[in-house]
């Protein structure tokens, strides 16, 4: 399973990249705003900065919601850097835009997906990635992980190549469960990846190994 980090914070992206297990980055307009990145030129520059840190795909979201607007913005984003994947919302014009980009070998990430039907449509249109938001479903007492399982079943039934990118991952158990189900990618905060490291028996065991070494040296 690929690990993406869901942030526009350059320090966190560097930290995850340094760990050696990072495969990409996802951003969205809210994450850019959180870092205080505003204005078109600053936003475009920030995407390039991210691409220069990470070895992997970087999702950059369009703001337009009409077909022509999404095409214009998406082409501009794709031209920025070869690692850019154009992030398109799951709306009617978005589906048309995904198809347009697929026909031109421009990679897309279909975002704001909350149902298996939407994921089927994204795959039919030729999205490179589909992003079901599992945390936001959990927030409204609907099982987000179950959606990942449903999409996995549908995509496997027909051999769709669209990669399932479990998004809105909130914690380490989401990461583990997504891996068990067979999600292709997960995107979450750095803490959700670092949580995989932790086990008290590792810490206790290491402490004892070092103490025993010191006794004999
Ligand atoms: C995915 O690409 C989105 O940026 C993200 O995962 C949304 O997560 P949130 O629900 O924590 O905002």
Coordinates of N, CA, C and O in Angstrom, one line a residue, residues 3-155:
X3 N 1.9 5.1 0.8 CA 1.6 6.0 1.9 C 1.7 7.4 1.3 O 2.8 7.8 0.9
X4 N 0.6 8.2 1.3 CA 0.6 9.6 1.0 C 0.4 10.4 2.3 O -0.2 9.9 3.2
X5 N 1.0 11.6 2.3 CA 0.7 12.5 3.5 C -0.3 13.5 3.1 O -0.2 14.1 2.0
X6 N -1.3 13.8 3.9 CA -2.4 14.7 3.6 C -2.1 16.1 4.3 O -2.7 16.4 5.3
X7 N -1.3 16.9 3.7 CA -0.9 18.2 4.2 C -0.2 19.0 3.2 O 0.3 18.5 2.2
X8 N -0.3 20.3 3.5 CA 0.5 21.3 2.6 C 1.7 21.8 3.4 O 2.3 22.8 3.0
X9 N 1.9 21.3 4.6 CA 3.0 21.7 5.5 C 4.3 21.2 5.0 O 4.6 19.9 5.1
X10 N 5.2 22.0 4.6 CA 6.5 21.5 4.0 C 7.4 20.8 5.0 O 8.0 19.8 4.7
X11 N 7.3 21.3 6.3 CA 8.1 20.6 7.3 C 7.7 19.2 7.5 O 8.5 18.2 7.6
X12 N 6.4 19.0 7.6 CA 5.8 17.6 7.8 C 6.1 16.7 6.6 O 6.4 15.5 6.7
X13 N 6.0 17.3 5.4 CA 6.3 16.6 4.2 C 7.8 16.1 4.2 O 8.1 15.0 3.9
X14 N 8.7 17.1 4.6 CA 10.1 16.7 4.6 C 10.3 15.6 5.7 O 11.1 14.6 5.4
X15 N 9.7 15.7 6.8 CA 9.9 14.7 7.9 C 9.4 13.3 7.4 O 10.1 12.3 7.6
X16 N 8.3 13.3 6.7 CA 7.7 12.0 6.2 C 8.6 11.5 5.1 O 8.9 10.3 5.0
X17 N 9.1 12.4 4.2 CA 10.0 12.0 3.1 C 11.3 11.4 3.7 O 11.8 10.3 3.3
X18 N 11.8 12.0 4.8 CA 13.1 11.5 5.4 C 12.9 10.2 6.0 O 13.9 9.4 6.1
X19 N 11.7 9.8 6.4 CA 11.5 8.5 7.0 C 11.7 7.4 5.9 O 12.0 6.3 6.3
X20 N 11.6 7.8 4.7 CA 11.9 6.8 3.6 C 10.7 6.0 3.1 O 10.9 5.1 2.3
X21 N 9.5 6.3 3.6 CA 8.3 5.4 3.3 C 7.2 6.2 2.6 O 6.1 5.8 2.4
X22 N 7.5 7.5 2.2 CA 6.5 8.3 1.6 C 6.4 8.1 0.1 O 7.4 8.1 -0.6
X23 N 5.2 8.0 -0.4 CA 5.0 7.8 -1.8 C 4.3 8.9 -2.5 O 4.1 8.9 -3.7
X24 N 3.8 9.9 -1.7 CA 3.2 11.0 -2.4 C 2.5 11.9 -1.4 O 2.6 11.7 -0.2
X25 N 1.9 13.0 -1.9 CA 1.2 14.0 -1.1 C -0.2 14.3 -1.6 O -0.3 14.4 -2.9
X26 N -1.1 14.5 -0.7 CA -2.4 15.1 -1.2 C -2.6 16.4 -0.5 O -2.2 16.6 0.7
X27 N -3.2 17.4 -1.2 CA -3.5 18.7 -0.6 C -5.0 18.9 -1.0 O -5.6 18.2 -1.8
X28 N -5.5 20.0 -0.4 CA -6.8 20.5 -0.8 C -6.9 21.9 -0.5 O -6.0 22.4 0.2
X29 N -7.9 22.7 -0.9 CA -7.9 24.1 -0.7 C -7.9 24.5 0.8 O -7.2 25.5 1.3
X30 N -8.5 23.6 1.7 CA -8.5 23.9 3.1 C -7.1 23.7 3.7 O -6.6 24.5 4.5
X31 N -6.4 22.7 3.2 CA -5.0 22.5 3.7 C -4.1 23.6 3.3 O -3.2 24.0 4.1
X32 N -4.2 24.1 2.1 CA -3.4 25.2 1.6 C -3.7 26.5 2.5 O -2.8 27.1 2.9
X33 N -5.0 26.7 2.7 CA -5.4 27.9 3.5 C -4.8 27.8 4.9 O -4.4 28.8 5.5
X34 N -4.8 26.5 5.5 CA -4.3 26.3 6.8 C -2.8 26.7 6.9 O -2.4 27.2 8.0
X35 N -2.1 26.6 5.8 CA -0.6 27.0 5.8 C -0.5 28.4 5.5 O 0.7 28.9 5.3
X36 N -1.6 29.1 5.3 CA -1.5 30.6 4.9 C -1.1 30.8 3.5 O -0.6 31.9 3.1
X37 N -1.2 29.8 2.6 CA -0.9 29.9 1.2 C -2.1 30.4 0.4 O -3.1 29.7 0.3
X38 N -2.0 31.7 0.0 CA -3.2 32.3 -0.7 C -2.7 33.0 -2.0 O -1.5 33.3 -2.1
X39 N -3.5 33.2 -2.9 CA -3.2 33.9 -4.2 C -2.7 32.8 -5.1 O -1.9 31.9 -4.8
X40 N -3.2 32.9 -6.4 CA -2.9 31.9 -7.4 C -1.4 31.6 -7.5 O -1.0 30.4 -7.5
X41 N -0.6 32.6 -7.7 CA 0.8 32.4 -7.9 C 1.5 31.7 -6.7 O 2.3 30.8 -6.9
X42 N 1.2 32.1 -5.5 CA 1.8 31.5 -4.3 C 1.3 30.0 -4.3 O 2.1 29.1 -3.9
X43 N 0.1 29.8 -4.6 CA -0.4 28.4 -4.5 C 0.3 27.5 -5.6 O 0.8 26.4 -5.2
X44 N 0.5 28.0 -6.8 CA 1.2 27.2 -7.8 C 2.6 27.0 -7.4 O 3.2 25.9 -7.5
X45 N 3.3 28.0 -6.8 CA 4.7 27.9 -6.4 C 4.8 26.8 -5.3 O 5.7 26.0 -5.2
X46 N 3.8 26.8 -4.4 CA 3.8 25.9 -3.3 C 3.7 24.4 -3.8 O 4.4 23.5 -3.3
X47 N 2.9 24.2 -4.8 CA 2.8 22.9 -5.4 C 4.2 22.4 -5.9 O 4.6 21.3 -5.7
X48 N 4.9 23.3 -6.6 CA 6.2 23.0 -7.1 C 7.2 22.7 -5.9 O 8.0 21.7 -6.0
X49 N 7.1 23.5 -4.9 CA 7.9 23.3 -3.7 C 7.7 21.9 -3.1 O 8.6 21.2 -2.8
X50 N 6.4 21.5 -3.1 CA 6.1 20.1 -2.6 C 6.7 19.1 -3.5 O 7.3 18.1 -3.0
X51 N 6.5 19.3 -4.8 CA 7.1 18.3 -5.7 C 8.6 18.1 -5.6 O 9.1 17.0 -5.8
X52 N 9.2 19.2 -5.2 CA 10.7 19.2 -5.1 C 11.1 18.5 -3.8 O 12.3 18.1 -3.7
X53 N 10.2 18.2 -2.9 CA 10.6 17.5 -1.7 C 10.3 16.0 -1.8 O 11.1 15.2 -1.4
X54 N 9.2 15.7 -2.4 CA 8.7 14.3 -2.3 C 9.0 13.6 -3.7 O 8.9 14.2 -4.7
X55 N 9.3 12.3 -3.6 CA 9.5 11.5 -4.8 C 8.1 10.8 -5.0 O 7.9 9.7 -4.5
X56 N 7.2 11.4 -5.7 CA 5.9 10.7 -5.9 C 4.9 11.7 -6.3 O 5.1 12.9 -6.5
X57 N 3.6 11.2 -6.4 CA 2.5 12.0 -6.9 C 2.1 13.0 -5.9 O 2.0 12.7 -4.7
X58 N 1.7 14.2 -6.4 CA 1.3 15.3 -5.6 C -0.1 15.8 -6.2 O -0.2 16.2 -7.3
X59 N -1.2 15.6 -5.4 CA -2.5 15.9 -5.9 C -2.7 17.4 -5.7 O -2.5 18.0 -4.5
X60 N -3.1 18.1 -6.7 CA -3.4 19.6 -6.7 C -4.8 19.8 -7.2 O -5.2 19.4 -8.3
X61 N -5.6 20.4 -6.3 CA -7.1 20.5 -6.6 C -7.5 21.7 -7.4 O -7.0 22.8 -7.2
X62 N -8.4 21.5 -8.4 CA -9.0 22.6 -9.1 C -10.0 23.3 -8.2 O -10.6 22.7 -7.4
X63 N -10.2 24.6 -8.5 CA -11.2 25.4 -7.7 C -12.4 25.6 -8.6 O -13.5 25.6 -8.0
X64 N -12.3 25.6 -9.9 CA -13.4 25.7 -10.8 C -14.4 24.5 -10.6 O -13.9 23.4 -10.3
X65 N -15.7 24.8 -10.8 CA -16.6 23.7 -10.7 C -17.4 23.5 -12.1 O -18.3 22.7 -12.1
X66 N -17.0 24.2 -13.1 CA -17.6 24.0 -14.4 C -16.5 23.3 -15.3 O -15.3 23.5 -15.1
X67 N -17.0 22.6 -16.3 CA -16.1 21.8 -17.2 C -15.0 22.6 -17.7 O -13.8 22.3 -17.6
X68 N -15.3 23.8 -18.4 CA -14.2 24.5 -19.1 C -13.2 25.0 -18.0 O -12.0 25.0 -18.3
X69 N -13.7 25.5 -16.9 CA -12.8 26.0 -15.9 C -11.9 24.9 -15.3 O -10.7 25.2 -15.1
X70 N -12.5 23.7 -15.1 CA -11.7 22.6 -14.6 C -10.6 22.2 -15.6 O -9.5 21.9 -15.2
X71 N -10.9 22.3 -16.9 CA -9.9 21.9 -17.9 C -8.8 22.9 -17.9 O -7.6 22.5 -17.9
X72 N -9.2 24.2 -17.9 CA -8.1 25.2 -18.0 C -7.2 25.1 -16.7 O -6.0 25.1 -16.9
X73 N -7.8 25.0 -15.6 CA -7.0 25.0 -14.4 C -6.2 23.7 -14.3 O -5.0 23.7 -13.9
X74 N -6.8 22.6 -14.7 CA -6.2 21.3 -14.6 C -5.0 21.2 -15.5 O -3.9 20.7 -15.1
X75 N -5.1 21.8 -16.7 CA -4.0 21.8 -17.6 C -2.8 22.6 -17.1 O -1.7 22.3 -17.2
X76 N -3.2 23.7 -16.5 CA -2.2 24.6 -15.9 C -1.4 23.9 -14.7 O -0.2 23.9 -14.6
X77 N -2.2 23.2 -13.9 CA -1.6 22.4 -12.8 C -0.7 21.3 -13.3 O 0.4 21.1 -12.9
X78 N -1.2 20.6 -14.3 CA -0.5 19.4 -14.9 C 0.8 19.9 -15.5 O 1.9 19.2 -15.5
X79 N 0.8 21.1 -16.1 CA 2.0 21.6 -16.7 C 3.1 22.0 -15.7 O 4.3 22.2 -16.1
X80 N 2.7 22.2 -14.4 CA 3.6 22.7 -13.4 C 4.8 21.8 -13.2 O 5.9 22.2 -13.0
X81 N 4.4 20.5 -13.1 CA 5.5 19.5 -12.7 C 4.9 18.1 -13.1 O 3.7 17.8 -13.0
X82 N 5.8 17.2 -13.5 CA 5.4 15.9 -13.9 C 4.8 15.1 -12.8 O 4.0 14.1 -13.0
X83 N 5.0 15.4 -11.5 CA 4.5 14.7 -10.4 C 3.0 15.1 -10.1 O 2.4 14.4 -9.2
X84 N 2.6 16.2 -10.7 CA 1.2 16.7 -10.3 C 0.1 15.8 -10.9 O 0.1 15.3 -12.0
X85 N -0.8 15.5 -10.0 CA -2.1 14.7 -10.3 C -3.2 15.7 -10.1 O -3.3 16.4 -9.0
X86 N -4.1 15.9 -11.1 CA -5.1 16.9 -11.0 C -6.3 16.4 -10.2 O -6.9 15.3 -10.6
X87 N -6.6 17.1 -9.1 CA -7.7 16.6 -8.2 C -9.0 17.3 -8.6 O -9.1 18.5 -8.7
X88 N -10.0 16.5 -8.9 CA -11.2 16.9 -9.5 C -12.4 16.4 -8.6 O -12.4 15.3 -8.2
X89 N -13.3 17.3 -8.2 CA -14.4 16.9 -7.4 C -15.4 16.0 -8.1 O -15.6 16.1 -9.3
X90 N -16.1 15.1 -7.4 CA -17.1 14.2 -7.9 C -18.4 14.9 -8.1 O -19.3 14.8 -7.3
X91 N -18.4 15.7 -9.2 CA -19.7 16.3 -9.7 C -19.8 16.0 -11.1 O -18.8 15.5 -11.7
X92 N -20.9 16.3 -11.7 CA -21.2 16.0 -13.1 C -20.1 16.5 -14.1 O -19.5 15.7 -14.9
X93 N -19.8 17.8 -14.0 CA -18.7 18.3 -14.8 C -17.4 17.8 -14.5 O -16.5 17.7 -15.3
X94 N -17.2 17.3 -13.2 CA -16.0 16.7 -12.8 C -15.8 15.4 -13.5 O -14.6 15.1 -13.9
X95 N -16.8 14.6 -13.6 CA -16.7 13.3 -14.3 C -16.3 13.6 -15.8 O -15.4 12.9 -16.3
X96 N -16.9 14.6 -16.4 CA -16.6 14.9 -17.8 C -15.1 15.3 -17.9 O -14.4 14.9 -18.8
X97 N -14.7 16.1 -16.9 CA -13.3 16.6 -16.9 C -12.3 15.4 -16.7 O -11.3 15.3 -17.4
X98 N -12.7 14.4 -15.9 CA -11.8 13.3 -15.7 C -11.6 12.5 -17.0 O -10.5 12.1 -17.4
X99 N -12.8 12.3 -17.7 CA -12.7 11.6 -19.0 C -11.8 12.4 -20.0 O -11.0 11.8 -20.7
X100 N -12.0 13.7 -20.0 CA -11.2 14.6 -20.9 C -9.7 14.4 -20.6 O -8.9 14.2 -21.5
X101 N -9.3 14.4 -19.3 CA -7.9 14.3 -19.0 C -7.4 12.8 -19.2 O -6.3 12.7 -19.7
X102 N -8.3 11.8 -19.0 CA -7.9 10.4 -19.2 C -7.5 10.2 -20.7 O -6.5 9.6 -21.0
X103 N -8.3 10.9 -21.5 CA -8.1 10.7 -23.0 C -6.8 11.4 -23.4 O -6.3 11.1 -24.5
X104 N -6.3 12.3 -22.6 CA -5.0 13.0 -22.9 C -3.9 12.6 -22.0 O -2.9 13.3 -21.9
X105 N -4.0 11.4 -21.3 CA -3.0 10.9 -20.4 C -2.6 11.9 -19.3 O -1.4 11.9 -18.9
X106 N -3.5 12.7 -18.9 CA -3.3 13.6 -17.7 C -3.9 12.9 -16.5 O -5.1 12.5 -16.6
X107 N -3.1 12.7 -15.5 CA -3.6 11.9 -14.3 C -4.5 12.7 -13.4 O -4.3 13.9 -13.2
X108 N -5.5 12.0 -12.9 CA -6.5 12.7 -12.0 C -6.7 11.9 -10.7 O -6.5 10.7 -10.7
X109 N -7.2 12.7 -9.7 CA -7.6 12.1 -8.5 C -9.0 12.6 -8.2 O -9.2 13.8 -8.1
X110 N -10.0 11.7 -8.3 CA -11.4 12.1 -8.1 C -11.7 12.2 -6.6 O -11.6 11.2 -5.9
X111 N -12.0 13.4 -6.1 CA -12.1 13.7 -4.7 C -13.5 13.9 -4.3 O -14.4 14.0 -5.1
X112 N -13.7 13.9 -2.9 CA -15.0 14.0 -2.3 C -16.0 12.9 -2.7 O -17.1 13.1 -3.1
X113 N -15.4 11.7 -2.6 CA -16.2 10.4 -2.9 C -16.7 9.8 -1.6 O -16.0 9.6 -0.7
X114 N -18.0 9.6 -1.6 CA -18.7 9.1 -0.4 C -19.5 7.9 -0.6 O -20.2 7.4 0.3
X115 N -19.6 7.4 -1.9 CA -20.4 6.2 -2.1 C -19.7 5.3 -3.2 O -18.9 5.8 -3.9
X116 N -20.1 4.0 -3.2 CA -19.5 3.1 -4.1 C -20.0 3.5 -5.6 O -19.2 3.3 -6.5
X117 N -21.2 4.0 -5.7 CA -21.7 4.4 -7.0 C -20.8 5.5 -7.6 O -20.4 5.5 -8.8
X118 N -20.4 6.5 -6.7 CA -19.5 7.6 -7.2 C -18.2 7.0 -7.6 O -17.6 7.4 -8.6
X119 N -17.7 6.0 -6.9 CA -16.4 5.4 -7.2 C -16.4 4.7 -8.5 O -15.5 4.7 -9.3
X120 N -17.6 4.0 -8.7 CA -17.7 3.3 -10.0 C -17.7 4.3 -11.2 O -17.0 4.0 -12.2
X121 N -18.4 5.4 -11.0 CA -18.4 6.4 -12.1 C -17.0 7.0 -12.3 O -16.6 7.2 -13.5
X122 N -16.3 7.2 -11.2 CA -14.9 7.8 -11.4 C -14.0 6.8 -12.2 O -13.3 7.2 -13.1
X123 N -14.2 5.5 -11.9 CA -13.4 4.5 -12.6 C -13.8 4.4 -14.1 O -12.9 4.3 -15.0
X124 N -15.1 4.5 -14.3 CA -15.6 4.4 -15.7 C -15.0 5.6 -16.5 O -14.7 5.5 -17.7
X125 N -14.9 6.8 -15.8 CA -14.4 8.0 -16.5 C -12.9 7.9 -16.7 O -12.3 8.7 -17.5
X126 N -12.2 7.0 -16.0 CA -10.8 6.8 -16.2 C -9.9 7.6 -15.2 O -8.7 7.9 -15.5
X127 N -10.4 7.8 -14.0 CA -9.6 8.5 -12.9 C -8.4 7.6 -12.6 O -8.5 6.4 -12.5
X128 N -7.3 8.2 -12.3 CA -6.1 7.5 -11.9 C -6.3 7.0 -10.4 O -6.0 5.9 -10.1
X129 N -6.8 7.9 -9.6 CA -7.1 7.6 -8.2 C -8.5 8.0 -7.9 O -9.1 9.0 -8.5
X130 N -9.1 7.3 -7.0 CA -10.4 7.7 -6.4 C -10.2 7.9 -4.9 O -9.6 7.1 -4.3
X131 N -10.8 9.0 -4.4 CA -10.6 9.3 -3.0 C -11.8 9.2 -2.1 O -12.6 10.2 -2.0
X132 N -12.1 8.1 -1.6 CA -13.2 8.0 -0.6 C -12.8 8.5 0.7 O -11.7 8.2 1.2
X133 N -13.6 9.4 1.3 CA -13.2 10.1 2.6 C -13.8 9.3 3.8 O -14.9 9.5 4.2
X134 N -12.9 8.4 4.3 CA -13.5 7.5 5.3 C -13.7 8.2 6.6 O -14.7 7.9 7.3
X135 N -12.8 9.1 7.0 CA -13.0 9.8 8.3 C -14.3 10.6 8.4 O -15.0 10.6 9.4
X136 N -14.6 11.3 7.3 CA -15.8 12.1 7.3 C -17.1 11.2 7.3 O -18.1 11.7 7.8
X137 N -17.0 10.0 6.8 CA -18.1 9.1 6.9 C -18.3 8.6 8.3 O -19.4 8.6 8.9
X138 N -17.1 8.2 8.9 CA -17.2 7.8 10.3 C -17.8 8.9 11.2 O -18.5 8.6 12.1
X139 N -17.5 10.2 10.9 CA -18.0 11.3 11.7 C -19.5 11.4 11.7 O -20.1 12.0 12.6
X140 N -20.1 10.8 10.6 CA -21.6 10.9 10.6 C -22.2 9.4 10.8 O -23.2 9.1 10.2
X141 N -21.5 8.7 11.6 CA -21.9 7.3 12.0 C -22.2 6.4 10.8 O -23.2 5.6 10.8
X142 N -21.3 6.5 9.8 CA -21.4 5.6 8.6 C -20.0 5.0 8.5 O -19.0 5.7 8.6
X143 N -19.9 3.7 8.3 CA -18.6 3.0 8.3 C -17.8 3.3 7.0 O -18.1 2.8 6.0
X144 N -16.8 4.1 7.2 CA -15.9 4.5 6.1 C -15.2 3.3 5.5 O -15.0 3.2 4.3
X145 N -14.7 2.5 6.4 CA -13.9 1.3 5.9 C -14.7 0.4 5.1 O -14.2 -0.3 4.1
X146 N -16.0 0.3 5.4 CA -16.9 -0.6 4.6 C -17.0 -0.1 3.2 O -17.1 -0.8 2.2
X147 N -16.9 1.3 3.0 CA -16.9 1.8 1.6 C -15.6 1.4 0.9 O -15.7 1.1 -0.3
X148 N -14.5 1.4 1.6 CA -13.3 0.9 0.9 C -13.4 -0.5 0.4 O -13.1 -0.9 -0.7
X149 N -14.0 -1.3 1.3 CA -14.2 -2.8 0.9 C -15.2 -2.9 -0.3 O -14.9 -3.7 -1.2
X150 N -16.2 -2.1 -0.3 CA -17.2 -2.2 -1.4 C -16.5 -1.8 -2.7 O -16.7 -2.4 -3.8
X151 N -15.7 -0.7 -2.7 CA -15.1 -0.2 -3.9 C -14.0 -1.3 -4.3 O -13.9 -1.6 -5.5
X152 N -13.3 -1.9 -3.4 CA -12.3 -2.9 -3.7 C -13.0 -4.0 -4.5 O -12.5 -4.5 -5.5
X153 N -14.2 -4.5 -4.0 CA -14.9 -5.6 -4.6 C -15.3 -5.2 -6.0 O -15.1 -6.0 -7.0
X154 N -15.9 -4.0 -6.2 CA -16.4 -3.6 -7.5 C -15.2 -3.5 -8.5 O -15.3 -4.0 -9.6
X155 N -14.1 -2.8 -8.1 CA -13.0 -2.6 -9.0 C -12.4 -4.0 -9.4 O -12.0 -4.2 -10.5

